[in-house]
Amino acid sequence: MEKISMTTHSAEETQRFGRELANTLVPGTLLCLRGDLGAGKTTLVQGILEGLGAERPFVSPTFVLMKQYELPQASATGIKRIYHADAYRVGAKDFVELGFAEWCADQHGLVILEWPERIAEILPKKRIILSITALSENDREIKVVTK
Ligand code: ADP
Ligand code: MG
């Protein structure tokens, strides 16, 4: 399979990619974002949130674990709410208690998860995985992970 990847050269470009990606997502999707601290996962999510018309403030869920956005207008994608979660500081057990399975079962929802590796044992098989790698201070490779 050909490599599915792109490189962005600024945070703004990553956000723009997120806005474009947002239009291609369907309700019921779990979008996993891999990448080290500072790779640009939250930056990409900000673009997705904007693309789907979520209301600011867009907060990083590193400390709140999950921030839920009810979209004021259902987007053309059919997505009505977004669960932006970050498993960096916790484990699978915490996510089970928070209701991770319910978020994923929401047929009108989009779940975006940073640090999916942390809760690998409870991740549904049906998911999209992107990985972001810092190539330099402002260059980031964004890849679709196919295995
Ligand atoms: P993560 O959520 O992966 O820990 P953040 O999105 O919070 O990362 O932080 C990424 C940092 O890298 C931000 O300070 C952002 O401005 C910076 N940055 C520089 N270049 C890029 C780029 N091409 N794409 C995304 N972020 C970038
Ligand atoms: Mg983050």
mmCIF file of C-alpha atoms and ligand atoms in Angstrom:
data_model
loop_
_atom_site.group_PDB
_atom_site.id
_atom_site.type_symbol
_atom_site.label_atom_id
_atom_site.label_comp_id
_atom_site.label_asym_id
_atom_site.label_seq_id
_atom_site.Cartn_x
_atom_site.Cartn_y
_atom_site.Cartn_z
ATOM 1 C CA MET A 1 0.000 0.000 0.000
ATOM 2 C CA GLU A 2 1.194 3.483 -0.778
ATOM 3 C CA LYS A 3 2.177 5.606 2.150
ATOM 4 C CA ILE A 4 -0.716 7.810 3.223
ATOM 5 C CA SER A 5 0.940 10.805 4.769
ATOM 6 C CA MET A 6 1.468 14.511 4.520
ATOM 7 C CA THR A 7 3.723 17.092 6.099
ATOM 8 C CA THR A 8 2.562 20.380 7.540
ATOM 9 C CA HIS A 9 4.872 23.302 8.185
ATOM 10 C CA SER A 10 3.017 25.276 10.862
ATOM 11 C CA ALA A 11 0.373 24.863 13.546
ATOM 12 C CA GLU A 12 -2.033 26.833 11.332
ATOM 13 C CA GLU A 13 -1.491 24.384 8.482
ATOM 14 C CA THR A 14 -2.219 21.449 10.790
ATOM 15 C CA GLN A 15 -5.419 23.181 11.915
ATOM 16 C CA ARG A 16 -6.415 23.767 8.301
ATOM 17 C CA PHE A 17 -5.899 20.075 7.610
ATOM 18 C CA GLY A 18 -8.106 19.350 10.635
ATOM 19 C CA ARG A 19 -10.861 21.588 9.251
ATOM 20 C CA GLU A 20 -10.752 19.750 5.919
ATOM 21 C CA LEU A 21 -10.569 16.329 7.557
ATOM 22 C CA ALA A 22 -13.636 17.215 9.648
ATOM 23 C CA ASN A 23 -15.855 17.220 6.557
ATOM 24 C CA THR A 24 -14.899 13.631 5.742
ATOM 25 C CA LEU A 25 -15.763 12.144 9.133
ATOM 26 C CA VAL A 26 -19.009 10.299 9.780
ATOM 27 C CA PRO A 27 -20.986 9.946 13.024
ATOM 28 C CA GLY A 28 -20.009 6.976 15.171
ATOM 29 C CA THR A 29 -16.309 7.305 14.349
ATOM 30 C CA LEU A 30 -13.492 6.824 16.839
ATOM 31 C CA LEU A 31 -10.498 8.856 15.669
ATOM 32 C CA CYS A 32 -7.283 7.961 17.527
ATOM 33 C CA LEU A 33 -4.343 10.378 17.487
ATOM 34 C CA ARG A 34 -0.889 9.007 18.261
ATOM 35 C CA GLY A 35 2.191 11.126 18.808
ATOM 36 C CA ASP A 36 4.560 12.365 21.486
ATOM 37 C CA LEU A 37 3.884 15.327 23.755
ATOM 38 C CA GLY A 38 3.947 18.462 21.659
ATOM 39 C CA ALA A 39 3.525 16.567 18.389
ATOM 40 C CA GLY A 40 0.397 18.530 17.511
ATOM 41 C CA LYS A 41 -2.518 16.247 18.404
ATOM 42 C CA THR A 42 -4.493 18.941 20.222
ATOM 43 C CA THR A 43 -3.650 21.437 17.487
ATOM 44 C CA LEU A 44 -5.146 19.080 14.906
ATOM 45 C CA VAL A 45 -8.233 18.580 17.066
ATOM 46 C CA GLN A 46 -8.741 22.353 17.259
ATOM 47 C CA GLY A 47 -9.023 22.373 13.465
ATOM 48 C CA ILE A 48 -11.514 19.485 13.512
ATOM 49 C CA LEU A 49 -13.605 21.229 16.187
ATOM 50 C CA GLU A 50 -13.648 24.417 14.159
ATOM 51 C CA GLY A 51 -14.500 22.504 10.981
ATOM 52 C CA LEU A 52 -17.522 20.935 12.664
ATOM 53 C CA GLY A 53 -18.680 24.242 14.150
ATOM 54 C CA ALA A 54 -18.024 23.467 17.839
ATOM 55 C CA GLU A 55 -18.213 26.396 20.241
ATOM 56 C CA ARG A 56 -15.072 27.767 21.850
ATOM 57 C CA PRO A 57 -13.233 27.635 24.161
ATOM 58 C CA PHE A 58 -11.382 24.602 22.786
ATOM 59 C CA VAL A 59 -9.657 23.246 25.861
ATOM 60 C CA SER A 60 -6.987 20.572 25.907
ATOM 61 C CA PRO A 61 -8.492 17.626 27.810
ATOM 62 C CA THR A 62 -5.139 16.570 29.319
ATOM 63 C CA PHE A 63 -6.428 17.446 32.785
ATOM 64 C CA VAL A 64 -10.194 17.169 32.334
ATOM 65 C CA LEU A 65 -9.764 13.798 30.486
ATOM 66 C CA MET A 66 -12.747 14.447 28.243
ATOM 67 C CA LYS A 67 -14.423 17.555 26.948
ATOM 68 C CA GLN A 68 -17.793 17.168 25.270
ATOM 69 C CA TYR A 69 -19.020 19.602 22.622
ATOM 70 C CA GLU A 70 -22.689 19.726 21.659
ATOM 71 C CA LEU A 71 -22.733 21.207 18.187
ATOM 72 C CA PRO A 72 -25.125 24.186 18.008
ATOM 73 C CA GLN A 73 -26.029 23.121 14.468
ATOM 74 C CA ALA A 74 -25.722 19.516 13.348
ATOM 75 C CA SER A 75 -22.959 19.590 10.758
ATOM 76 C CA ALA A 76 -23.461 18.337 7.209
ATOM 77 C CA THR A 77 -21.560 15.238 8.302
ATOM 78 C CA GLY A 78 -24.470 14.293 10.614
ATOM 79 C CA ILE A 79 -22.209 14.567 13.672
ATOM 80 C CA LYS A 80 -24.112 16.160 16.585
ATOM 81 C CA ARG A 81 -21.557 15.995 19.368
ATOM 82 C CA ILE A 82 -17.843 15.522 19.844
ATOM 83 C CA TYR A 83 -16.056 13.788 22.709
ATOM 84 C CA HIS A 84 -12.444 14.982 22.837
ATOM 85 C CA ALA A 85 -10.554 12.737 25.240
ATOM 86 C CA ASP A 86 -6.950 12.406 26.388
ATOM 87 C CA ALA A 87 -5.722 9.221 28.088
ATOM 88 C CA TYR A 88 -2.204 10.488 28.816
ATOM 89 C CA ARG A 89 -2.616 10.718 32.574
ATOM 90 C CA VAL A 90 -4.885 7.745 33.179
ATOM 91 C CA GLY A 91 -5.473 4.097 32.342
ATOM 92 C CA ALA A 92 -8.142 1.925 30.793
ATOM 93 C CA LYS A 93 -9.996 1.457 34.087
ATOM 94 C CA ASP A 94 -10.534 5.200 34.464
ATOM 95 C CA PHE A 95 -11.810 5.452 30.911
ATOM 96 C CA VAL A 96 -14.240 2.596 31.450
ATOM 97 C CA GLU A 97 -15.600 4.437 34.491
ATOM 98 C CA LEU A 98 -15.828 7.737 32.617
ATOM 99 C CA GLY A 99 -18.030 6.060 30.018
ATOM 100 C CA PHE A 100 -15.683 5.511 27.084
ATOM 101 C CA ALA A 101 -17.819 2.659 25.708
ATOM 102 C CA GLU A 102 -20.915 4.900 25.753
ATOM 103 C CA TRP A 103 -19.129 7.673 23.884
ATOM 104 C CA CYS A 104 -18.052 5.187 21.212
ATOM 105 C CA ALA A 105 -21.587 3.782 20.975
ATOM 106 C CA ASP A 106 -23.113 7.237 20.359
ATOM 107 C CA GLN A 107 -24.346 6.976 16.776
ATOM 108 C CA HIS A 108 -24.441 10.783 16.481
ATOM 109 C CA GLY A 109 -21.063 11.307 18.105
ATOM 110 C CA LEU A 110 -17.445 11.649 17.052
ATOM 111 C CA VAL A 111 -14.857 10.452 19.583
ATOM 112 C CA ILE A 112 -11.368 11.911 19.226
ATOM 113 C CA LEU A 113 -8.812 10.273 21.492
ATOM 114 C CA GLU A 114 -5.264 11.412 22.233
ATOM 115 C CA TRP A 115 -2.871 8.771 23.617
ATOM 116 C CA PRO A 116 -4.878 5.719 22.475
ATOM 117 C CA GLU A 117 -1.881 3.500 23.376
ATOM 118 C CA ARG A 118 -2.661 4.131 27.042
ATOM 119 C CA ILE A 119 -5.999 2.349 26.804
ATOM 120 C CA ALA A 120 -5.166 -0.134 24.036
ATOM 121 C CA GLU A 121 -6.951 -2.994 25.798
ATOM 122 C CA ILE A 122 -10.364 -1.334 25.605
ATOM 123 C CA LEU A 123 -10.150 0.251 22.144
ATOM 124 C CA PRO A 124 -12.849 -0.930 19.737
ATOM 125 C CA LYS A 125 -11.486 -2.506 16.540
ATOM 126 C CA LYS A 126 -13.471 -0.079 14.438
ATOM 127 C CA ARG A 127 -11.339 3.046 14.528
ATOM 128 C CA ILE A 128 -9.182 5.382 12.482
ATOM 129 C CA ILE A 129 -5.631 5.928 13.668
ATOM 130 C CA LEU A 130 -3.533 8.940 12.700
ATOM 131 C CA SER A 131 -0.032 9.483 13.968
ATOM 132 C CA ILE A 132 1.753 12.813 14.150
ATOM 133 C CA THR A 133 5.530 13.043 14.251
ATOM 134 C CA ALA A 134 7.619 16.166 14.769
ATOM 135 C CA LEU A 135 10.267 16.343 12.026
ATOM 136 C CA SER A 136 11.615 19.720 13.171
ATOM 137 C CA GLU A 137 10.414 22.709 15.161
ATOM 138 C CA ASN A 138 7.564 23.441 12.755
ATOM 139 C CA ASP A 139 7.335 20.418 10.466
ATOM 140 C CA ARG A 140 4.967 17.581 11.330
ATOM 141 C CA GLU A 141 4.312 14.368 9.455
ATOM 142 C CA ILE A 142 0.686 13.227 9.722
ATOM 143 C CA LYS A 143 0.152 9.592 8.729
ATOM 144 C CA VAL A 144 -2.734 7.198 8.500
ATOM 145 C CA VAL A 145 -1.772 4.099 10.441
ATOM 146 C CA THR A 146 -3.023 0.982 8.697
ATOM 147 C CA LYS A 147 -1.848 -1.645 11.152
HETATM 148 P P1 ADP B 1 0.018 17.453 21.664
HETATM 149 O O1 ADP B 1 -1.451 17.565 21.866
HETATM 150 O O2 ADP B 1 0.393 16.415 20.633
HETATM 151 O O3 ADP B 1 0.800 17.252 22.938
HETATM 152 P P2 ADP B 1 -0.099 20.274 20.998
HETATM 153 O O4 ADP B 1 -0.996 20.366 19.814
HETATM 154 O O5 ADP B 1 -0.661 20.624 22.329
HETATM 155 O O6 ADP B 1 0.555 18.808 21.038
HETATM 156 O O7 ADP B 1 1.184 21.161 20.770
HETATM 157 C C1 ADP B 1 1.876 21.232 19.548
HETATM 158 C C2 ADP B 1 2.850 22.391 19.620
HETATM 159 O O8 ADP B 1 3.682 22.396 18.450
HETATM 160 C C3 ADP B 1 2.131 23.726 19.646
HETATM 161 O O9 ADP B 1 2.855 24.605 20.471
HETATM 162 C C4 ADP B 1 2.185 24.180 18.192
HETATM 163 O O10 ADP B 1 2.142 25.585 18.050
HETATM 164 C C5 ADP B 1 3.549 23.637 17.780
HETATM 165 N N1 ADP B 1 3.669 23.382 16.327
HETATM 166 C C6 ADP B 1 4.691 23.848 15.548
HETATM 167 N N2 ADP B 1 4.553 23.431 14.291
HETATM 168 C C7 ADP B 1 3.424 22.694 14.250
HETATM 169 C C8 ADP B 1 2.760 21.986 13.192
HETATM 170 N N3 ADP B 1 3.237 21.911 11.926
HETATM 171 N N4 ADP B 1 1.612 21.327 13.510
HETATM 172 C C9 ADP B 1 1.129 21.343 14.776
HETATM 173 N N5 ADP B 1 1.715 21.988 15.812
HETATM 174 C C10 ADP B 1 2.854 22.664 15.550
HETATM 175 MG MG MG B 2 -2.668 17.179 23.564
#
